[in-house]
Short mmCIF file of C-alpha atoms in Angstrom, two decimals:
data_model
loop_
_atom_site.label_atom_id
_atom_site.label_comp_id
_atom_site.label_asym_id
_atom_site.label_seq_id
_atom_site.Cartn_x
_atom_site.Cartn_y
_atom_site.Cartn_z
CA UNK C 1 17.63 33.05 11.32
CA UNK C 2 18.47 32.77 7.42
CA UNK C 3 16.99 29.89 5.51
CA UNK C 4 20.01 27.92 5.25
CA UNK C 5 20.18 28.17 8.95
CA UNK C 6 16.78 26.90 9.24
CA UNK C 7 17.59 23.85 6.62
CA UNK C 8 20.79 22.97 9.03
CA UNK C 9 19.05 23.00 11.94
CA UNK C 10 16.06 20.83 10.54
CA UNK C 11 18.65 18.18 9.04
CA UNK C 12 19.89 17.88 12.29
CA UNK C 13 16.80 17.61 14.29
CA UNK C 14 15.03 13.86 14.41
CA UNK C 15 12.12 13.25 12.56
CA UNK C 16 9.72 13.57 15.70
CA UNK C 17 10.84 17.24 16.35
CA UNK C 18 10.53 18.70 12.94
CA UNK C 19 7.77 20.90 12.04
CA UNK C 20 5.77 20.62 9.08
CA UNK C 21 7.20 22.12 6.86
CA UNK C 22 10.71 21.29 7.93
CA UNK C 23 9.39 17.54 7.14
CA UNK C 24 8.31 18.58 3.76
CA UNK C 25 11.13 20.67 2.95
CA UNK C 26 13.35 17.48 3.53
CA UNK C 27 11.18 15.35 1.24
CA UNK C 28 10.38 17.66 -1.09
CA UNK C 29 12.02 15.56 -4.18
CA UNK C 30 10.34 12.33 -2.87
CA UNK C 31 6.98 14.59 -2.34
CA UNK C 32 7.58 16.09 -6.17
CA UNK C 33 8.13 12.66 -7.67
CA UNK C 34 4.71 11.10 -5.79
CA UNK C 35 2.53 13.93 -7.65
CA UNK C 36 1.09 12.08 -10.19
CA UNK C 37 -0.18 9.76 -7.54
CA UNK C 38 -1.54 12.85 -5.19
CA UNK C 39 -3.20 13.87 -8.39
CA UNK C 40 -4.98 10.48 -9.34
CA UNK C 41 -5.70 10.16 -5.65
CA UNK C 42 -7.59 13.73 -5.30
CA UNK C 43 -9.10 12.92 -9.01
CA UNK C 44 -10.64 9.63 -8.08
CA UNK C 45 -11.29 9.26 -4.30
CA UNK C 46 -11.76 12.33 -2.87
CA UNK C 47 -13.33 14.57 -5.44
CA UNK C 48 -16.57 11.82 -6.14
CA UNK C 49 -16.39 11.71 -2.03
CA UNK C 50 -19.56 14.17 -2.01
CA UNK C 51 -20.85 11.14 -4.23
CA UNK C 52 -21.39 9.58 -0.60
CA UNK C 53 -24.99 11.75 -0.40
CA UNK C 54 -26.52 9.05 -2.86
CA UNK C 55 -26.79 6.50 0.05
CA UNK C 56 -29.08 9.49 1.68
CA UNK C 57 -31.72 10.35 -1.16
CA UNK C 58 -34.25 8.11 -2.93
CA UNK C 59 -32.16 7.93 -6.35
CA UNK C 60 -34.18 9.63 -9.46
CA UNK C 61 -32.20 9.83 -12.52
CA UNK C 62 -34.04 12.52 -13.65
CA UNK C 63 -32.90 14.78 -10.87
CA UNK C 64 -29.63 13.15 -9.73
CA UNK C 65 -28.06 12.57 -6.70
CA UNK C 66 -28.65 16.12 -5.10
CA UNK C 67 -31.83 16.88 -6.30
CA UNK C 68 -33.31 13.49 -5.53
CA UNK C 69 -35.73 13.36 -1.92
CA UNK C 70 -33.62 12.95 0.71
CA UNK C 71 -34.83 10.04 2.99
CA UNK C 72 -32.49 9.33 5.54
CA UNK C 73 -30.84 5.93 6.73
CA UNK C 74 -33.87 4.48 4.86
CA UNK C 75 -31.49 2.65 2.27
CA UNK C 76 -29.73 0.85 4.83
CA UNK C 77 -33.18 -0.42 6.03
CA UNK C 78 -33.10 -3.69 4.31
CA UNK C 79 -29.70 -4.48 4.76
CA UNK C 80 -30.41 -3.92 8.69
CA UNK C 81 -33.69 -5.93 8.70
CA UNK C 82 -32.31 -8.33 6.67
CA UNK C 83 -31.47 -10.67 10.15
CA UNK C 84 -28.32 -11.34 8.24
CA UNK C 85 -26.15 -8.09 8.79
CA UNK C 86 -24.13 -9.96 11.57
CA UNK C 87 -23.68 -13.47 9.71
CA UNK C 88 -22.97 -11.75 6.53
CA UNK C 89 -20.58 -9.26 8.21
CA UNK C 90 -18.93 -12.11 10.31
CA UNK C 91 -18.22 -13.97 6.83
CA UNK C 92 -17.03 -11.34 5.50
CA UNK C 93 -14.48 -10.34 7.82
CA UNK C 94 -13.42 -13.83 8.89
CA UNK C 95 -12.17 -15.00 4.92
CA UNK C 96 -10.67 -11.48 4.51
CA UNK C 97 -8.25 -12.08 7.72
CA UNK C 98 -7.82 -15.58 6.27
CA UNK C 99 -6.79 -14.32 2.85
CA UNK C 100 -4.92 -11.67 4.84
CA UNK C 101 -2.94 -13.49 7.44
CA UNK C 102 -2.42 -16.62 4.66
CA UNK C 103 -1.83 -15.00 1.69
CA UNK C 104 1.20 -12.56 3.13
CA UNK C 105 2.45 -15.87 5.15
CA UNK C 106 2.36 -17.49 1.73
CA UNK C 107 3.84 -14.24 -0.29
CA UNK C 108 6.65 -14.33 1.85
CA UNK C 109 7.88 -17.58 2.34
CA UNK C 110 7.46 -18.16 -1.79
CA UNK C 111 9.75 -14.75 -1.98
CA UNK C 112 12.45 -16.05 0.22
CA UNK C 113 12.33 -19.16 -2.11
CA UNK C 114 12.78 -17.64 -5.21
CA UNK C 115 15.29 -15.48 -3.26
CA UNK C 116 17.00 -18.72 -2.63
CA UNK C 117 17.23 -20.05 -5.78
CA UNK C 118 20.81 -20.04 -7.45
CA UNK C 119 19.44 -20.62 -10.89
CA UNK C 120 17.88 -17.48 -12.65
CA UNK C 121 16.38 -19.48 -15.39
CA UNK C 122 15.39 -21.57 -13.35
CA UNK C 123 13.74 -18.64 -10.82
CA UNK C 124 11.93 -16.86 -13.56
CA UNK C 125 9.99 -20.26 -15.02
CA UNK C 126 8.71 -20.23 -11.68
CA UNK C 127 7.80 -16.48 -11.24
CA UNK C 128 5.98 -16.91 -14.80
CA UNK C 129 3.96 -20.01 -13.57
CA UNK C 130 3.28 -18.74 -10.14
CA UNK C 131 2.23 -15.64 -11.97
CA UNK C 132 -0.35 -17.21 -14.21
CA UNK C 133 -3.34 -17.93 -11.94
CA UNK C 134 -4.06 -14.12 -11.08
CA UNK C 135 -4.38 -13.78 -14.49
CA UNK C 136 -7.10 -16.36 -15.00
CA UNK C 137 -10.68 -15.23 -15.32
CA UNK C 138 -13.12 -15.89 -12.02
CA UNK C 139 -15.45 -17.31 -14.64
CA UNK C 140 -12.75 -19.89 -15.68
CA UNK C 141 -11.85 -20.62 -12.06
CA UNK C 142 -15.48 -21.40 -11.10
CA UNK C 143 -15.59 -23.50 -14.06
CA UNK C 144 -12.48 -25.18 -12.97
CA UNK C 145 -13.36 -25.85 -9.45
CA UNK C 146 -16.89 -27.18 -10.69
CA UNK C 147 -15.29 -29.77 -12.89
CA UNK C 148 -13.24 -30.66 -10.47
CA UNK C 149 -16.05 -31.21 -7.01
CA UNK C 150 -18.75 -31.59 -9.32
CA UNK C 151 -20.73 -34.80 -7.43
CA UNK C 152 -21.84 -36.62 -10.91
CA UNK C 153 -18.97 -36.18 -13.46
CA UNK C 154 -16.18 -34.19 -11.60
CA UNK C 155 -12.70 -35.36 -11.58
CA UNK C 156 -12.25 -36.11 -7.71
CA UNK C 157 -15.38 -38.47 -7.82
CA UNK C 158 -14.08 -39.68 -10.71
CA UNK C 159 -11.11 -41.30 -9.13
CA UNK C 160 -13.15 -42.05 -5.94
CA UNK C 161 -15.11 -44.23 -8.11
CA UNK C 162 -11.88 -45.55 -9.52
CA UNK C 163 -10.43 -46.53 -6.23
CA UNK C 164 -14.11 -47.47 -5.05
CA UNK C 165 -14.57 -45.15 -2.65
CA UNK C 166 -17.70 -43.10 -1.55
CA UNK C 167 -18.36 -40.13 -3.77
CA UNK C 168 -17.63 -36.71 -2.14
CA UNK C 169 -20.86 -34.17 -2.42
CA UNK C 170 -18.89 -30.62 -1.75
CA UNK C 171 -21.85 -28.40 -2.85
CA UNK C 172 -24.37 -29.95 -0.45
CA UNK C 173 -22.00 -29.44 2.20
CA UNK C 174 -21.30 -26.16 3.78
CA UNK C 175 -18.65 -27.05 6.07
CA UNK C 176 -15.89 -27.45 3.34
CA UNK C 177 -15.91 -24.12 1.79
CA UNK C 178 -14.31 -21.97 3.83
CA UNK C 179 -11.19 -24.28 3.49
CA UNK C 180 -11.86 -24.74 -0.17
CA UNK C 181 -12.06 -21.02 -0.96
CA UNK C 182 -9.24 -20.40 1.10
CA UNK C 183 -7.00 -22.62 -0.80
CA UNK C 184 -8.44 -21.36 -4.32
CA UNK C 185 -7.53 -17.92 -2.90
CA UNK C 186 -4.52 -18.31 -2.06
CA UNK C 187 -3.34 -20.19 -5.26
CA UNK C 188 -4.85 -17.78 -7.65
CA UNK C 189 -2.87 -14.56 -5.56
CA UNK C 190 -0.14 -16.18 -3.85
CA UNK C 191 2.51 -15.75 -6.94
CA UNK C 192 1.42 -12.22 -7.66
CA UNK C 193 1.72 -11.20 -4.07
CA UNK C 194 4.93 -12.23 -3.58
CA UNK C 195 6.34 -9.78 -5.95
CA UNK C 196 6.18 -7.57 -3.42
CA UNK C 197 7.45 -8.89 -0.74
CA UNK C 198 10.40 -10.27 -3.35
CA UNK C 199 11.00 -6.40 -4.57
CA UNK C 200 11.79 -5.77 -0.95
CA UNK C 201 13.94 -8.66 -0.73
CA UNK C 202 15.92 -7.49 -3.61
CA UNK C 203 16.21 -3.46 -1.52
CA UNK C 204 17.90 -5.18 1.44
CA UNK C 205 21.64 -4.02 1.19
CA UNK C 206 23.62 -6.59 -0.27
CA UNK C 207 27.01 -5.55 1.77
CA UNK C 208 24.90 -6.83 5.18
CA UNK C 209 24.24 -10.24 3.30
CA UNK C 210 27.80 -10.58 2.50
CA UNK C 211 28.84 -9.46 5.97
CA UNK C 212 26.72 -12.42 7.42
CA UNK C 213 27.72 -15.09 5.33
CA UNK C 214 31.70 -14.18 5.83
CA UNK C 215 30.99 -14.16 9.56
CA UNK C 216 29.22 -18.19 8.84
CA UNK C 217 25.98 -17.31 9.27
CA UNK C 218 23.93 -19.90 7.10
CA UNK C 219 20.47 -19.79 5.03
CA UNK C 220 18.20 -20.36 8.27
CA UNK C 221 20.45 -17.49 9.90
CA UNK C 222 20.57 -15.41 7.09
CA UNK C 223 16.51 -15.27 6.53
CA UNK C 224 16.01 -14.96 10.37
CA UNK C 225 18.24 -12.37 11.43
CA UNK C 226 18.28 -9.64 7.90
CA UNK C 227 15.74 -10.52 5.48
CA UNK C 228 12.07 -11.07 8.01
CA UNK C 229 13.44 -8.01 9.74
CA UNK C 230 13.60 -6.46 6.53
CA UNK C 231 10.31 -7.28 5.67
CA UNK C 232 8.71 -5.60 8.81
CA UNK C 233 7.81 -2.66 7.25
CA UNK C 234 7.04 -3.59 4.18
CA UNK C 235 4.09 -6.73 5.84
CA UNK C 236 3.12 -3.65 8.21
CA UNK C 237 1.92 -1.08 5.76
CA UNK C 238 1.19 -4.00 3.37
CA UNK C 239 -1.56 -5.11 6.53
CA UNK C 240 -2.86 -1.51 7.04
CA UNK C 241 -3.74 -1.08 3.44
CA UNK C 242 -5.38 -4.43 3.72
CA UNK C 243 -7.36 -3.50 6.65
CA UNK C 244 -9.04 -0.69 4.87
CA UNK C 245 -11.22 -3.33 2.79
CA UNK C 246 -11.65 -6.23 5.81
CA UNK C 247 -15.31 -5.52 5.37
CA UNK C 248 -15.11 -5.93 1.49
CA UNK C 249 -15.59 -9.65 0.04
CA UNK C 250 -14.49 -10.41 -3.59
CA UNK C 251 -17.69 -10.83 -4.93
CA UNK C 252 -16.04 -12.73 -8.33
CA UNK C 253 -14.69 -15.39 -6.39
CA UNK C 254 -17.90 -16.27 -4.21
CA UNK C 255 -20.38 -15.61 -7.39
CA UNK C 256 -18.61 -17.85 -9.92
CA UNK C 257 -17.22 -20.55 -7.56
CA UNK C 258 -20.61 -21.08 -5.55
CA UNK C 259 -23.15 -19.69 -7.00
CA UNK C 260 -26.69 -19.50 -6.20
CA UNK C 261 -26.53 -22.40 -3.79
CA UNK C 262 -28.57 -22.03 -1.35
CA UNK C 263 -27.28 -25.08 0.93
CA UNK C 264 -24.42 -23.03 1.36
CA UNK C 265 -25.49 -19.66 1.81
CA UNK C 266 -24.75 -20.06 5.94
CA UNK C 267 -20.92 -19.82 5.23
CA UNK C 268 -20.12 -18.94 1.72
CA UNK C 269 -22.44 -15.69 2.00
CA UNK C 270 -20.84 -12.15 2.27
CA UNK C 271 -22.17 -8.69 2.13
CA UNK C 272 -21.55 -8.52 -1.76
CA UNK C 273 -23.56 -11.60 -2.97
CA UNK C 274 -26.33 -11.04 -0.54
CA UNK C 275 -26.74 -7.71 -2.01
CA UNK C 276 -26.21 -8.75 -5.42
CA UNK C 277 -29.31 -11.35 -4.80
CA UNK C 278 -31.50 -8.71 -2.88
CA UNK C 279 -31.25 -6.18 -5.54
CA UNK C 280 -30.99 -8.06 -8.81
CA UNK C 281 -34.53 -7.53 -9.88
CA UNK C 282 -34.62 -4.20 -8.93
CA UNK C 283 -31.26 -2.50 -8.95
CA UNK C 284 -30.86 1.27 -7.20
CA UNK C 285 -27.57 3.30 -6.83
CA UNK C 286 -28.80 4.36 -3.56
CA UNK C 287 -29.22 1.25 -2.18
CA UNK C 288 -25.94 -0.09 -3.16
CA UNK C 289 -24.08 2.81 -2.00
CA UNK C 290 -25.60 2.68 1.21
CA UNK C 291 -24.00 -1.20 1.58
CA UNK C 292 -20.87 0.44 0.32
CA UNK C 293 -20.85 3.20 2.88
CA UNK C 294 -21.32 0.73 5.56
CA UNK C 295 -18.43 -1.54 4.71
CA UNK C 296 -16.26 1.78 4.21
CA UNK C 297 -16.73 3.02 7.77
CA UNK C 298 -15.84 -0.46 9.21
CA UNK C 299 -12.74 -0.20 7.17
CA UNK C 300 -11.93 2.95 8.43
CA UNK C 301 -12.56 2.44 11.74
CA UNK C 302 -10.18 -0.42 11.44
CA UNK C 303 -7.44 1.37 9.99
CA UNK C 304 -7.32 4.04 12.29
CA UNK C 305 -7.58 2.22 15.07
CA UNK C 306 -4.59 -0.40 13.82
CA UNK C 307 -2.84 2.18 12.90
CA UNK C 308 -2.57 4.10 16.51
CA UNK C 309 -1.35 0.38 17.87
CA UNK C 310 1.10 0.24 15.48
CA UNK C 311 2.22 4.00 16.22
CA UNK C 312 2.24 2.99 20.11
CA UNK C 313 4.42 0.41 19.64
CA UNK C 314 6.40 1.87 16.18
CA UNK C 315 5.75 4.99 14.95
CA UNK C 316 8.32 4.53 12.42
CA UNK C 317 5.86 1.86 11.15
CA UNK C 318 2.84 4.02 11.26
CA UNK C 319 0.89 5.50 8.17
CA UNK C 320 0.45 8.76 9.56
#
């Protein structure tokens, strides 16, 4: 069979027959224009991947990573001992599907909005200002949040004292922080998020839109029955990507907003400030990549196994 015969036949085959290379030979512009990314990918995650042996060796700068002693899962001693892996973990993992499940709830309904919108000046005053909080320093957002709860002079208790009310004491009171760092969350990465979701918006052929709204369908039907089914892949691969870091916390947010507070340690505490206290005074590479090791293969794990439900149900939605 010539090679032109083979390129017929593998244009006409589905996708879930094709060989390898038959797959590759039909992509190969897409695969020739996502190089640069292959390269920075091989460059930076799996060429310091040998890196990983750090979390196995007592760390001597002198020698380095490979010539350092080797001792084991002795770095993840402390972490295990700590009688805090499962708290810290559950914390952890618990705000991440919060910021998760929220934030791309939030992403997309503020991109159908702007989707909405008729006016285009009108549309990009609010991308700019929904924009603007992702931009803002962590430092600046603790700062804000502690003017704002702060039990003396913040501006809440201000105007609880105005209205003669009972002051509110957030930062002796652990219960109200996983709603209040929810919210800050989501306003700081909302707008930014949504560009996404609104790029994808913006793919969905226009011709199908036009065909609805000739036929009557209105807004409600519109959204319902062509964009959210439009979104599907996009939230699905958006979530799997999302997945890979469930086990990591943003350590900027929790560090600047709460601090070294120790009244609220029992649910404001993830894996990153915990370590950031425990080896403060004495800071080792080997240690810290042992932590990060440990919240990698959770990730994984997660991913993969996501992934295969995904490809049970949709393997046109799958990664890989």
């Amino acid at each position: 069979m010539s090679n032109n015969t083979a390129v017929k036949t593998a244009k006409k085959k589905p996708v879930s027959q094709m060989t390898f290379g038959q797959k590759v030979w039909r992509n190969r512009t897409l695969l020739f224009m996502c190089i640069p990314a292959i390269v920075f990918f091989i460059a930076f995650s799996y060429a310091p991947m040998p890196g990983i042996y750090v979390a196995f060796v007592k760390y001597n700068y002198g020698k380095g990573i490979f010539g350092s002693d080797f001792v084991g899962f002795k770095n993840f001693e402390f972490l295990f001992q700590s009688g805090k892996l499962l708290e810290l973990t559950r914390n952890t993992i618990l705000y991440n599907i919060a910021f998760i499940v929220l934030g791309n709830f939030l992403a997309i309904f503020v991109a159908i909005l702007l989707n909405e919108m008729q006016s285009k000046w009108f549309k990009k005053v609010s991308q700019t200002m929904m924009f603007l909080p992702y931009f803002i320093s962590q430092v600046l957002v603790g700062l804000l949040v502690f003017n704002l709860l702060n039990y003396d002079t913040g501006f809440v208790n201000t105007v609880l004292n105005k209205l003669g009310m009972e002051p509110w004491g957030p930062y002796s009171d652990a219960s109200v922080w996983p709603v209040l760092l929810v919210i800050i969350h989501l306003w700081q990465t909302t707008g930014y998020n949504s560009v996404v979701y609104f790029a994808a918006i913006m793919g969905i052929d226009a011709e199908i839109i036009e065909a609805a709204r000739v036929d009557g369908a209105n807004a409600w039907q519109k959204i319902r029955y062509i964009i959210l089914p439009g979104l599907r892949q996009t939230v699905v691969i958006l979530l799997l990507f999302a997945l890979g870091g469930i086990v990591k916390g943003n350590f900027g947010l929790f560090y600047n907003i709460v601090g070294k507070n120790p009244l609220l340690y029992s649910t404001t505490d993830i894996i990153e400030t915990y370590v950031y206290r425990a080896t403060m005074t004495d800071f080792n590479f080997a240690t810290a990549s042992a932590v990060g090791l440990y919240q990698s293969i959770i990730g994984f794990v997660m991913v993969m196994v996501v992934n295969m439900i995904v490809k049970k149900i949709d393997p046109d939605y799958s990664l890989f």
